[in-house]
Each structure stands twice: as C-alpha cells, then as structure tokens.
Amino acid sequence: MTSSTVRNTNNITRYNSIRHWLINFEGYNYQQLFGLKMYELEDLFYYDDPTVRYKVTGRKRDWMSIQWARFVDFFDLYEG
C-alpha cells in the first residue's frame, strides 16, 4: 500500500511552516530545530512544552520549568 503524495506534501509543508514560524517569531535558529520530529515541533509551537524547549535550547531555566511542573504534578498543587 502506498501513501498519498498529497498527504506527504501537506505534512512537509506544515512542518516547514511551523519551523519557519518558530525561527522568525520565537527566536530559535535552524540549528536548534534541526532533526526535531513533527510532534516535537507541534508541542513547541502549540503548547510551548518545557521538555521540548529544554531539548532545543539546553538552558537551565527550561530544565527548572520541567522540574517545577513535575513538583506540582507530584503534590497535586494545581489551581482550582
């Protein structure tokens, strides 16, 4: 069974448009985003996921954000 070329083209186009938006408006560069999977780009684009952000930037601030999210989840400290 072969896959549709239209679907693959749309996925490539979507991948490129998300990557270009992140480069142009979020301050990432091509080297940082090189090799990321589509789901990782989507998590970074739509949810600003701290795990992907740390994978891309390697900054300690992003690592702390991951640890804080785990702390809140562990102790069930969500608002509301």
PDB file of N, CA and C in Angstrom:
ATOM      1  N   MET A   1       0.843  -1.172   0.000  1.00  0.00           N
ATOM      2  CA  MET A   1       0.000   0.000   0.000  1.00  0.00           C
ATOM      3  C   MET A   1       0.891   1.239   0.000  1.00  0.00           C
ATOM      4  N   THR A   2       0.631   2.121  -0.904  1.00  0.00           N
ATOM      5  CA  THR A   2       1.433   3.337  -0.987  1.00  0.00           C
ATOM      6  C   THR A   2       0.702   4.490  -0.333  1.00  0.00           C
ATOM      7  N   SER A   3       1.458   5.416   0.145  1.00  0.00           N
ATOM      8  CA  SER A   3       0.839   6.578   0.789  1.00  0.00           C
ATOM      9  C   SER A   3       0.598   7.666  -0.248  1.00  0.00           C
ATOM     10  N   SER A   4      -0.326   8.510   0.050  1.00  0.00           N
ATOM     11  CA  SER A   4      -0.689   9.587  -0.850  1.00  0.00           C
ATOM     12  C   SER A   4       0.416  10.641  -0.869  1.00  0.00           C
ATOM     13  N   THR A   5       0.756  11.095  -2.060  1.00  0.00           N
ATOM     14  CA  THR A   5       1.777  12.146  -2.161  1.00  0.00           C
ATOM     15  C   THR A   5       1.237  13.487  -1.689  1.00  0.00           C
ATOM     16  N   VAL A   6      -0.071  13.695  -1.829  1.00  0.00           N
ATOM     17  CA  VAL A   6      -0.666  14.946  -1.368  1.00  0.00           C
ATOM     18  C   VAL A   6      -0.539  15.050   0.145  1.00  0.00           C
ATOM     19  N   ARG A   7      -0.816  13.949   0.836  1.00  0.00           N
ATOM     20  CA  ARG A   7      -0.712  13.966   2.294  1.00  0.00           C
ATOM     21  C   ARG A   7       0.725  14.225   2.734  1.00  0.00           C
ATOM     22  N   ASN A   8       1.688  13.574   2.105  1.00  0.00           N
ATOM     23  CA  ASN A   8       3.090  13.791   2.451  1.00  0.00           C
ATOM     24  C   ASN A   8       3.513  15.218   2.154  1.00  0.00           C
ATOM     25  N   THR A   9       3.049  15.767   1.049  1.00  0.00           N
ATOM     26  CA  THR A   9       3.383  17.144   0.701  1.00  0.00           C
ATOM     27  C   THR A   9       2.798  18.095   1.735  1.00  0.00           C
ATOM     28  N   ASN A  10       1.572  17.842   2.170  1.00  0.00           N
ATOM     29  CA  ASN A  10       0.962  18.704   3.178  1.00  0.00           C
ATOM     30  C   ASN A  10       1.710  18.616   4.495  1.00  0.00           C
ATOM     31  N   ASN A  11       2.159  17.423   4.865  1.00  0.00           N
ATOM     32  CA  ASN A  11       2.922  17.281   6.099  1.00  0.00           C
ATOM     33  C   ASN A  11       4.257  18.012   6.011  1.00  0.00           C
ATOM     34  N   ILE A  12       4.915  17.906   4.878  1.00  0.00           N
ATOM     35  CA  ILE A  12       6.195  18.607   4.692  1.00  0.00           C
ATOM     36  C   ILE A  12       5.975  20.112   4.718  1.00  0.00           C
ATOM     37  N   THR A  13       4.929  20.565   4.051  1.00  0.00           N
ATOM     38  CA  THR A  13       4.616  21.990   4.030  1.00  0.00           C
ATOM     39  C   THR A  13       4.285  22.484   5.433  1.00  0.00           C
ATOM     40  N   ARG A  14       3.502  21.699   6.164  1.00  0.00           N
ATOM     41  CA  ARG A  14       3.145  22.088   7.537  1.00  0.00           C
ATOM     42  C   ARG A  14       4.373  22.109   8.436  1.00  0.00           C
ATOM     43  N   TYR A  15       5.238  21.094   8.313  1.00  0.00           N
ATOM     44  CA  TYR A  15       6.477  21.031   9.090  1.00  0.00           C
ATOM     45  C   TYR A  15       7.329  22.264   8.816  1.00  0.00           C
ATOM     46  N   ASN A  16       7.499  22.589   7.535  1.00  0.00           N
ATOM     47  CA  ASN A  16       8.320  23.745   7.171  1.00  0.00           C
ATOM     48  C   ASN A  16       7.715  25.052   7.660  1.00  0.00           C
ATOM     49  N   SER A  17       6.390  25.182   7.570  1.00  0.00           N
ATOM     50  CA  SER A  17       5.773  26.437   8.005  1.00  0.00           C
ATOM     51  C   SER A  17       5.879  26.610   9.520  1.00  0.00           C
ATOM     52  N   ILE A  18       5.704  25.517  10.284  1.00  0.00           N
ATOM     53  CA  ILE A  18       5.866  25.613  11.741  1.00  0.00           C
ATOM     54  C   ILE A  18       7.305  25.963  12.082  1.00  0.00           C
ATOM     55  N   ARG A  19       8.257  25.299  11.422  1.00  0.00           N
ATOM     56  CA  ARG A  19       9.673  25.568  11.692  1.00  0.00           C
ATOM     57  C   ARG A  19      10.037  27.008  11.349  1.00  0.00           C
ATOM     58  N   HIS A  20       9.565  27.501  10.210  1.00  0.00           N
ATOM     59  CA  HIS A  20       9.867  28.881   9.821  1.00  0.00           C
ATOM     60  C   HIS A  20       9.233  29.877  10.790  1.00  0.00           C
ATOM     61  N   TRP A  21       8.031  29.599  11.270  1.00  0.00           N
ATOM     62  CA  TRP A  21       7.396  30.496  12.227  1.00  0.00           C
ATOM     63  C   TRP A  21       8.202  30.544  13.511  1.00  0.00           C
ATOM     64  N   LEU A  22       8.651  29.379  13.988  1.00  0.00           N
ATOM     65  CA  LEU A  22       9.451  29.344  15.216  1.00  0.00           C
ATOM     66  C   LEU A  22      10.770  30.094  15.040  1.00  0.00           C
ATOM     67  N   ILE A  23      11.355  29.983  13.875  1.00  0.00           N
ATOM     68  CA  ILE A  23      12.611  30.697  13.604  1.00  0.00           C
ATOM     69  C   ILE A  23      12.371  32.198  13.542  1.00  0.00           C
ATOM     70  N   ASN A  24      11.340  32.622  12.835  1.00  0.00           N
ATOM     71  CA  ASN A  24      11.108  34.046  12.613  1.00  0.00           C
ATOM     72  C   ASN A  24      10.518  34.771  13.814  1.00  0.00           C
ATOM     73  N   PHE A  25       9.633  34.116  14.560  1.00  0.00           N
ATOM     74  CA  PHE A  25       8.904  34.837  15.601  1.00  0.00           C
ATOM     75  C   PHE A  25       9.242  34.420  17.026  1.00  0.00           C
ATOM     76  N   GLU A  26       9.862  33.281  17.222  1.00  0.00           N
ATOM     77  CA  GLU A  26      10.193  32.832  18.576  1.00  0.00           C
ATOM     78  C   GLU A  26      11.682  32.909  18.882  1.00  0.00           C
ATOM     79  N   GLY A  27      12.494  33.213  17.897  1.00  0.00           N
ATOM     80  CA  GLY A  27      13.912  33.428  18.150  1.00  0.00           C
ATOM     81  C   GLY A  27      14.785  32.186  18.116  1.00  0.00           C
ATOM     82  N   TYR A  28      14.245  31.060  17.680  1.00  0.00           N
ATOM     83  CA  TYR A  28      15.072  29.868  17.528  1.00  0.00           C
ATOM     84  C   TYR A  28      15.834  29.968  16.213  1.00  0.00           C
ATOM     85  N   ASN A  29      16.883  29.165  16.076  1.00  0.00           N
ATOM     86  CA  ASN A  29      17.576  29.146  14.795  1.00  0.00           C
ATOM     87  C   ASN A  29      17.468  27.755  14.177  1.00  0.00           C
ATOM     88  N   TYR A  30      17.902  27.659  12.935  1.00  0.00           N
ATOM     89  CA  TYR A  30      17.753  26.410  12.186  1.00  0.00           C
ATOM     90  C   TYR A  30      18.512  25.273  12.851  1.00  0.00           C
ATOM     91  N   GLN A  31      19.684  25.550  13.384  1.00  0.00           N
ATOM     92  CA  GLN A  31      20.487  24.507  14.024  1.00  0.00           C
ATOM     93  C   GLN A  31      19.779  23.931  15.249  1.00  0.00           C
ATOM     94  N   GLN A  32      19.091  24.756  16.003  1.00  0.00           N
ATOM     95  CA  GLN A  32      18.383  24.279  17.181  1.00  0.00           C
ATOM     96  C   GLN A  32      17.213  23.374  16.798  1.00  0.00           C
ATOM     97  N   LEU A  33      16.523  23.695  15.712  1.00  0.00           N
ATOM     98  CA  LEU A  33      15.330  22.956  15.318  1.00  0.00           C
ATOM     99  C   LEU A  33      15.635  21.794  14.382  1.00  0.00           C
ATOM    100  N   PHE A  34      16.887  21.669  13.960  1.00  0.00           N
ATOM    101  CA  PHE A  34      17.256  20.605  13.031  1.00  0.00           C
ATOM    102  C   PHE A  34      17.069  19.236  13.681  1.00  0.00           C
ATOM    103  N   GLY A  35      16.401  18.346  12.994  1.00  0.00           N
ATOM    104  CA  GLY A  35      16.247  16.980  13.455  1.00  0.00           C
ATOM    105  C   GLY A  35      15.078  16.734  14.388  1.00  0.00           C
ATOM    106  N   LEU A  36      14.289  17.770  14.687  1.00  0.00           N
ATOM    107  CA  LEU A  36      13.121  17.562  15.540  1.00  0.00           C
ATOM    108  C   LEU A  36      12.019  16.856  14.756  1.00  0.00           C
ATOM    109  N   LYS A  37      11.304  16.023  15.436  1.00  0.00           N
ATOM    110  CA  LYS A  37      10.161  15.339  14.832  1.00  0.00           C
ATOM    111  C   LYS A  37       8.986  16.306  14.757  1.00  0.00           C
ATOM    112  N   MET A  38       8.012  15.938  13.928  1.00  0.00           N
ATOM    113  CA  MET A  38       6.834  16.781  13.733  1.00  0.00           C
ATOM    114  C   MET A  38       6.091  16.992  15.055  1.00  0.00           C
ATOM    115  N   TYR A  39       5.923  15.936  15.857  1.00  0.00           N
ATOM    116  CA  TYR A  39       5.190  16.083  17.114  1.00  0.00           C
ATOM    117  C   TYR A  39       5.939  16.988  18.089  1.00  0.00           C
ATOM    118  N   GLU A  40       7.271  17.007  18.017  1.00  0.00           N
ATOM    119  CA  GLU A  40       8.032  17.902  18.894  1.00  0.00           C
ATOM    120  C   GLU A  40       7.864  19.356  18.461  1.00  0.00           C
ATOM    121  N   LEU A  41       7.886  19.583  17.154  1.00  0.00           N
ATOM    122  CA  LEU A  41       7.642  20.949  16.672  1.00  0.00           C
ATOM    123  C   LEU A  41       6.245  21.420  17.049  1.00  0.00           C
ATOM    124  N   GLU A  42       5.257  20.530  16.923  1.00  0.00           N
ATOM    125  CA  GLU A  42       3.892  20.908  17.290  1.00  0.00           C
ATOM    126  C   GLU A  42       3.779  21.199  18.781  1.00  0.00           C
ATOM    127  N   ASP A  43       4.440  20.407  19.615  1.00  0.00           N
ATOM    128  CA  ASP A  43       4.415  20.678  21.060  1.00  0.00           C
ATOM    129  C   ASP A  43       5.058  22.015  21.384  1.00  0.00           C
ATOM    130  N   LEU A  44       6.115  22.351  20.689  1.00  0.00           N
ATOM    131  CA  LEU A  44       6.789  23.628  20.902  1.00  0.00           C
ATOM    132  C   LEU A  44       5.933  24.782  20.378  1.00  0.00           C
ATOM    133  N   PHE A  45       5.307  24.586  19.237  1.00  0.00           N
ATOM    134  CA  PHE A  45       4.513  25.630  18.589  1.00  0.00           C
ATOM    135  C   PHE A  45       3.200  25.887  19.316  1.00  0.00           C
ATOM    136  N   TYR A  46       2.441  24.830  19.607  1.00  0.00           N
ATOM    137  CA  TYR A  46       1.113  24.999  20.183  1.00  0.00           C
ATOM    138  C   TYR A  46       1.115  25.112  21.704  1.00  0.00           C
ATOM    139  N   TYR A  47       1.967  24.342  22.377  1.00  0.00           N
ATOM    140  CA  TYR A  47       1.889  24.252  23.845  1.00  0.00           C
ATOM    141  C   TYR A  47       3.096  24.843  24.559  1.00  0.00           C
ATOM    142  N   ASP A  48       4.137  25.210  23.827  1.00  0.00           N
ATOM    143  CA  ASP A  48       5.378  25.713  24.425  1.00  0.00           C
ATOM    144  C   ASP A  48       5.864  24.743  25.502  1.00  0.00           C
ATOM    145  N   ASP A  49       5.919  23.469  25.128  1.00  0.00           N
ATOM    146  CA  ASP A  49       6.262  22.381  26.042  1.00  0.00           C
ATOM    147  C   ASP A  49       7.667  22.565  26.602  1.00  0.00           C
ATOM    148  N   PRO A  50       7.824  22.575  27.931  1.00  0.00           N
ATOM    149  CA  PRO A  50       9.150  22.798  28.526  1.00  0.00           C
ATOM    150  C   PRO A  50      10.156  21.688  28.211  1.00  0.00           C
ATOM    151  N   THR A  51       9.678  20.463  28.022  1.00  0.00           N
ATOM    152  CA  THR A  51      10.597  19.364  27.709  1.00  0.00           C
ATOM    153  C   THR A  51      11.245  19.573  26.345  1.00  0.00           C
ATOM    154  N   VAL A  52      10.449  19.945  25.370  1.00  0.00           N
ATOM    155  CA  VAL A  52      10.990  20.202  24.026  1.00  0.00           C
ATOM    156  C   VAL A  52      11.827  21.470  24.032  1.00  0.00           C
ATOM    157  N   ARG A  53      11.368  22.485  24.791  1.00  0.00           N
ATOM    158  CA  ARG A  53      12.137  23.727  24.887  1.00  0.00           C
ATOM    159  C   ARG A  53      13.520  23.463  25.450  1.00  0.00           C
ATOM    160  N   TYR A  54      13.612  22.596  26.473  1.00  0.00           N
ATOM    161  CA  TYR A  54      14.919  22.261  27.047  1.00  0.00           C
ATOM    162  C   TYR A  54      15.757  21.460  26.051  1.00  0.00           C
ATOM    163  N   LYS A  55      15.121  20.567  25.315  1.00  0.00           N
ATOM    164  CA  LYS A  55      15.848  19.786  24.304  1.00  0.00           C
ATOM    165  C   LYS A  55      16.436  20.703  23.239  1.00  0.00           C
ATOM    166  N   VAL A  56      15.702  21.744  22.880  1.00  0.00           N
ATOM    167  CA  VAL A  56      16.149  22.665  21.834  1.00  0.00           C
ATOM    168  C   VAL A  56      17.202  23.633  22.348  1.00  0.00           C
ATOM    169  N   THR A  57      16.960  24.246  23.495  1.00  0.00           N
ATOM    170  CA  THR A  57      17.851  25.314  23.958  1.00  0.00           C
ATOM    171  C   THR A  57      18.945  24.837  24.900  1.00  0.00           C
ATOM    172  N   GLY A  58      18.632  23.851  25.726  1.00  0.00           N
ATOM    173  CA  GLY A  58      19.604  23.381  26.711  1.00  0.00           C
ATOM    174  C   GLY A  58      19.816  24.349  27.867  1.00  0.00           C
ATOM    175  N   ARG A  59      18.894  25.310  28.047  1.00  0.00           N
ATOM    176  CA  ARG A  59      19.039  26.299  29.116  1.00  0.00           C
ATOM    177  C   ARG A  59      18.581  25.747  30.455  1.00  0.00           C
ATOM    178  N   LYS A  60      19.210  26.181  31.505  1.00  0.00           N
ATOM    179  CA  LYS A  60      18.864  25.732  32.843  1.00  0.00           C
ATOM    180  C   LYS A  60      17.467  26.204  33.242  1.00  0.00           C
ATOM    181  N   ARG A  61      17.051  27.358  32.773  1.00  0.00           N
ATOM    182  CA  ARG A  61      15.719  27.871  33.077  1.00  0.00           C
ATOM    183  C   ARG A  61      14.632  26.916  32.572  1.00  0.00           C
ATOM    184  N   ASP A  62      14.834  26.348  31.400  1.00  0.00           N
ATOM    185  CA  ASP A  62      13.869  25.394  30.858  1.00  0.00           C
ATOM    186  C   ASP A  62      13.891  24.092  31.650  1.00  0.00           C
ATOM    187  N   TRP A  63      15.055  23.671  32.113  1.00  0.00           N
ATOM    188  CA  TRP A  63      15.157  22.478  32.943  1.00  0.00           C
ATOM    189  C   TRP A  63      14.404  22.692  34.255  1.00  0.00           C
ATOM    190  N   MET A  64      14.547  23.874  34.844  1.00  0.00           N
ATOM    191  CA  MET A  64      13.838  24.188  36.083  1.00  0.00           C
ATOM    192  C   MET A  64      12.327  24.195  35.865  1.00  0.00           C
ATOM    193  N   SER A  65      11.898  24.642  34.716  1.00  0.00           N
ATOM    194  CA  SER A  65      10.471  24.632  34.391  1.00  0.00           C
ATOM    195  C   SER A  65       9.934  23.206  34.365  1.00  0.00           C
ATOM    196  N   ILE A  66      10.715  22.277  33.832  1.00  0.00           N
ATOM    197  CA  ILE A  66      10.319  20.870  33.819  1.00  0.00           C
ATOM    198  C   ILE A  66      10.219  20.343  35.244  1.00  0.00           C
ATOM    199  N   GLN A  67      11.222  20.646  36.064  1.00  0.00           N
ATOM    200  CA  GLN A  67      11.223  20.161  37.441  1.00  0.00           C
ATOM    201  C   GLN A  67      10.057  20.744  38.243  1.00  0.00           C
ATOM    202  N   TRP A  68       9.739  22.011  38.011  1.00  0.00           N
ATOM    203  CA  TRP A  68       8.631  22.635  38.713  1.00  0.00           C
ATOM    204  C   TRP A  68       7.314  21.985  38.318  1.00  0.00           C
ATOM    205  N   ALA A  69       7.140  21.692  37.022  1.00  0.00           N
ATOM    206  CA  ALA A  69       5.919  21.019  36.561  1.00  0.00           C
ATOM    207  C   ALA A  69       5.791  19.637  37.196  1.00  0.00           C
ATOM    208  N   ARG A  70       6.896  18.925  37.323  1.00  0.00           N
ATOM    209  CA  ARG A  70       6.865  17.610  37.980  1.00  0.00           C
ATOM    210  C   ARG A  70       6.512  17.742  39.464  1.00  0.00           C
ATOM    211  N   PHE A  71       7.048  18.759  40.127  1.00  0.00           N
ATOM    212  CA  PHE A  71       6.761  19.004  41.536  1.00  0.00           C
ATOM    213  C   PHE A  71       5.272  19.272  41.745  1.00  0.00           C
ATOM    214  N   VAL A  72       4.717  20.153  40.909  1.00  0.00           N
ATOM    215  CA  VAL A  72       3.299  20.493  41.006  1.00  0.00           C
ATOM    216  C   VAL A  72       2.449  19.256  40.747  1.00  0.00           C
ATOM    217  N   ASP A  73       2.835  18.459  39.764  1.00  0.00           N
ATOM    218  CA  ASP A  73       2.089  17.248  39.448  1.00  0.00           C
ATOM    219  C   ASP A  73       2.171  16.230  40.588  1.00  0.00           C
ATOM    220  N   PHE A  74       3.334  16.073  41.172  1.00  0.00           N
ATOM    221  CA  PHE A  74       3.533  15.097  42.239  1.00  0.00           C
ATOM    222  C   PHE A  74       2.700  15.432  43.470  1.00  0.00           C
ATOM    223  N   PHE A  75       2.711  16.690  43.877  1.00  0.00           N
ATOM    224  CA  PHE A  75       1.989  17.100  45.078  1.00  0.00           C
ATOM    225  C   PHE A  75       0.560  17.578  44.792  1.00  0.00           C
ATOM    226  N   ASP A  76       0.148  17.467  43.526  1.00  0.00           N
ATOM    227  CA  ASP A  76      -1.213  17.821  43.123  1.00  0.00           C
ATOM    228  C   ASP A  76      -1.555  19.250  43.563  1.00  0.00           C
ATOM    229  N   LEU A  77      -0.729  20.195  43.170  1.00  0.00           N
ATOM    230  CA  LEU A  77      -0.866  21.595  43.567  1.00  0.00           C
ATOM    231  C   LEU A  77      -1.477  22.480  42.486  1.00  0.00           C
ATOM    232  N   TYR A  78      -2.299  21.897  41.626  1.00  0.00           N
ATOM    233  CA  TYR A  78      -2.907  22.673  40.552  1.00  0.00           C
ATOM    234  C   TYR A  78      -3.882  23.694  41.119  1.00  0.00           C
ATOM    235  N   GLU A  79      -4.083  24.769  40.349  1.00  0.00           N
ATOM    236  CA  GLU A  79      -5.032  25.793  40.775  1.00  0.00           C
ATOM    237  C   GLU A  79      -6.449  25.246  40.694  1.00  0.00           C
ATOM    238  N   GLY A  80      -7.290  25.740  41.564  1.00  0.00           N
ATOM    239  CA  GLY A  80      -8.709  25.376  41.492  1.00  0.00           C
ATOM    240  C   GLY A  80      -8.982  24.251  42.358  1.00  0.00           C
TER     241      GLY A  80
END
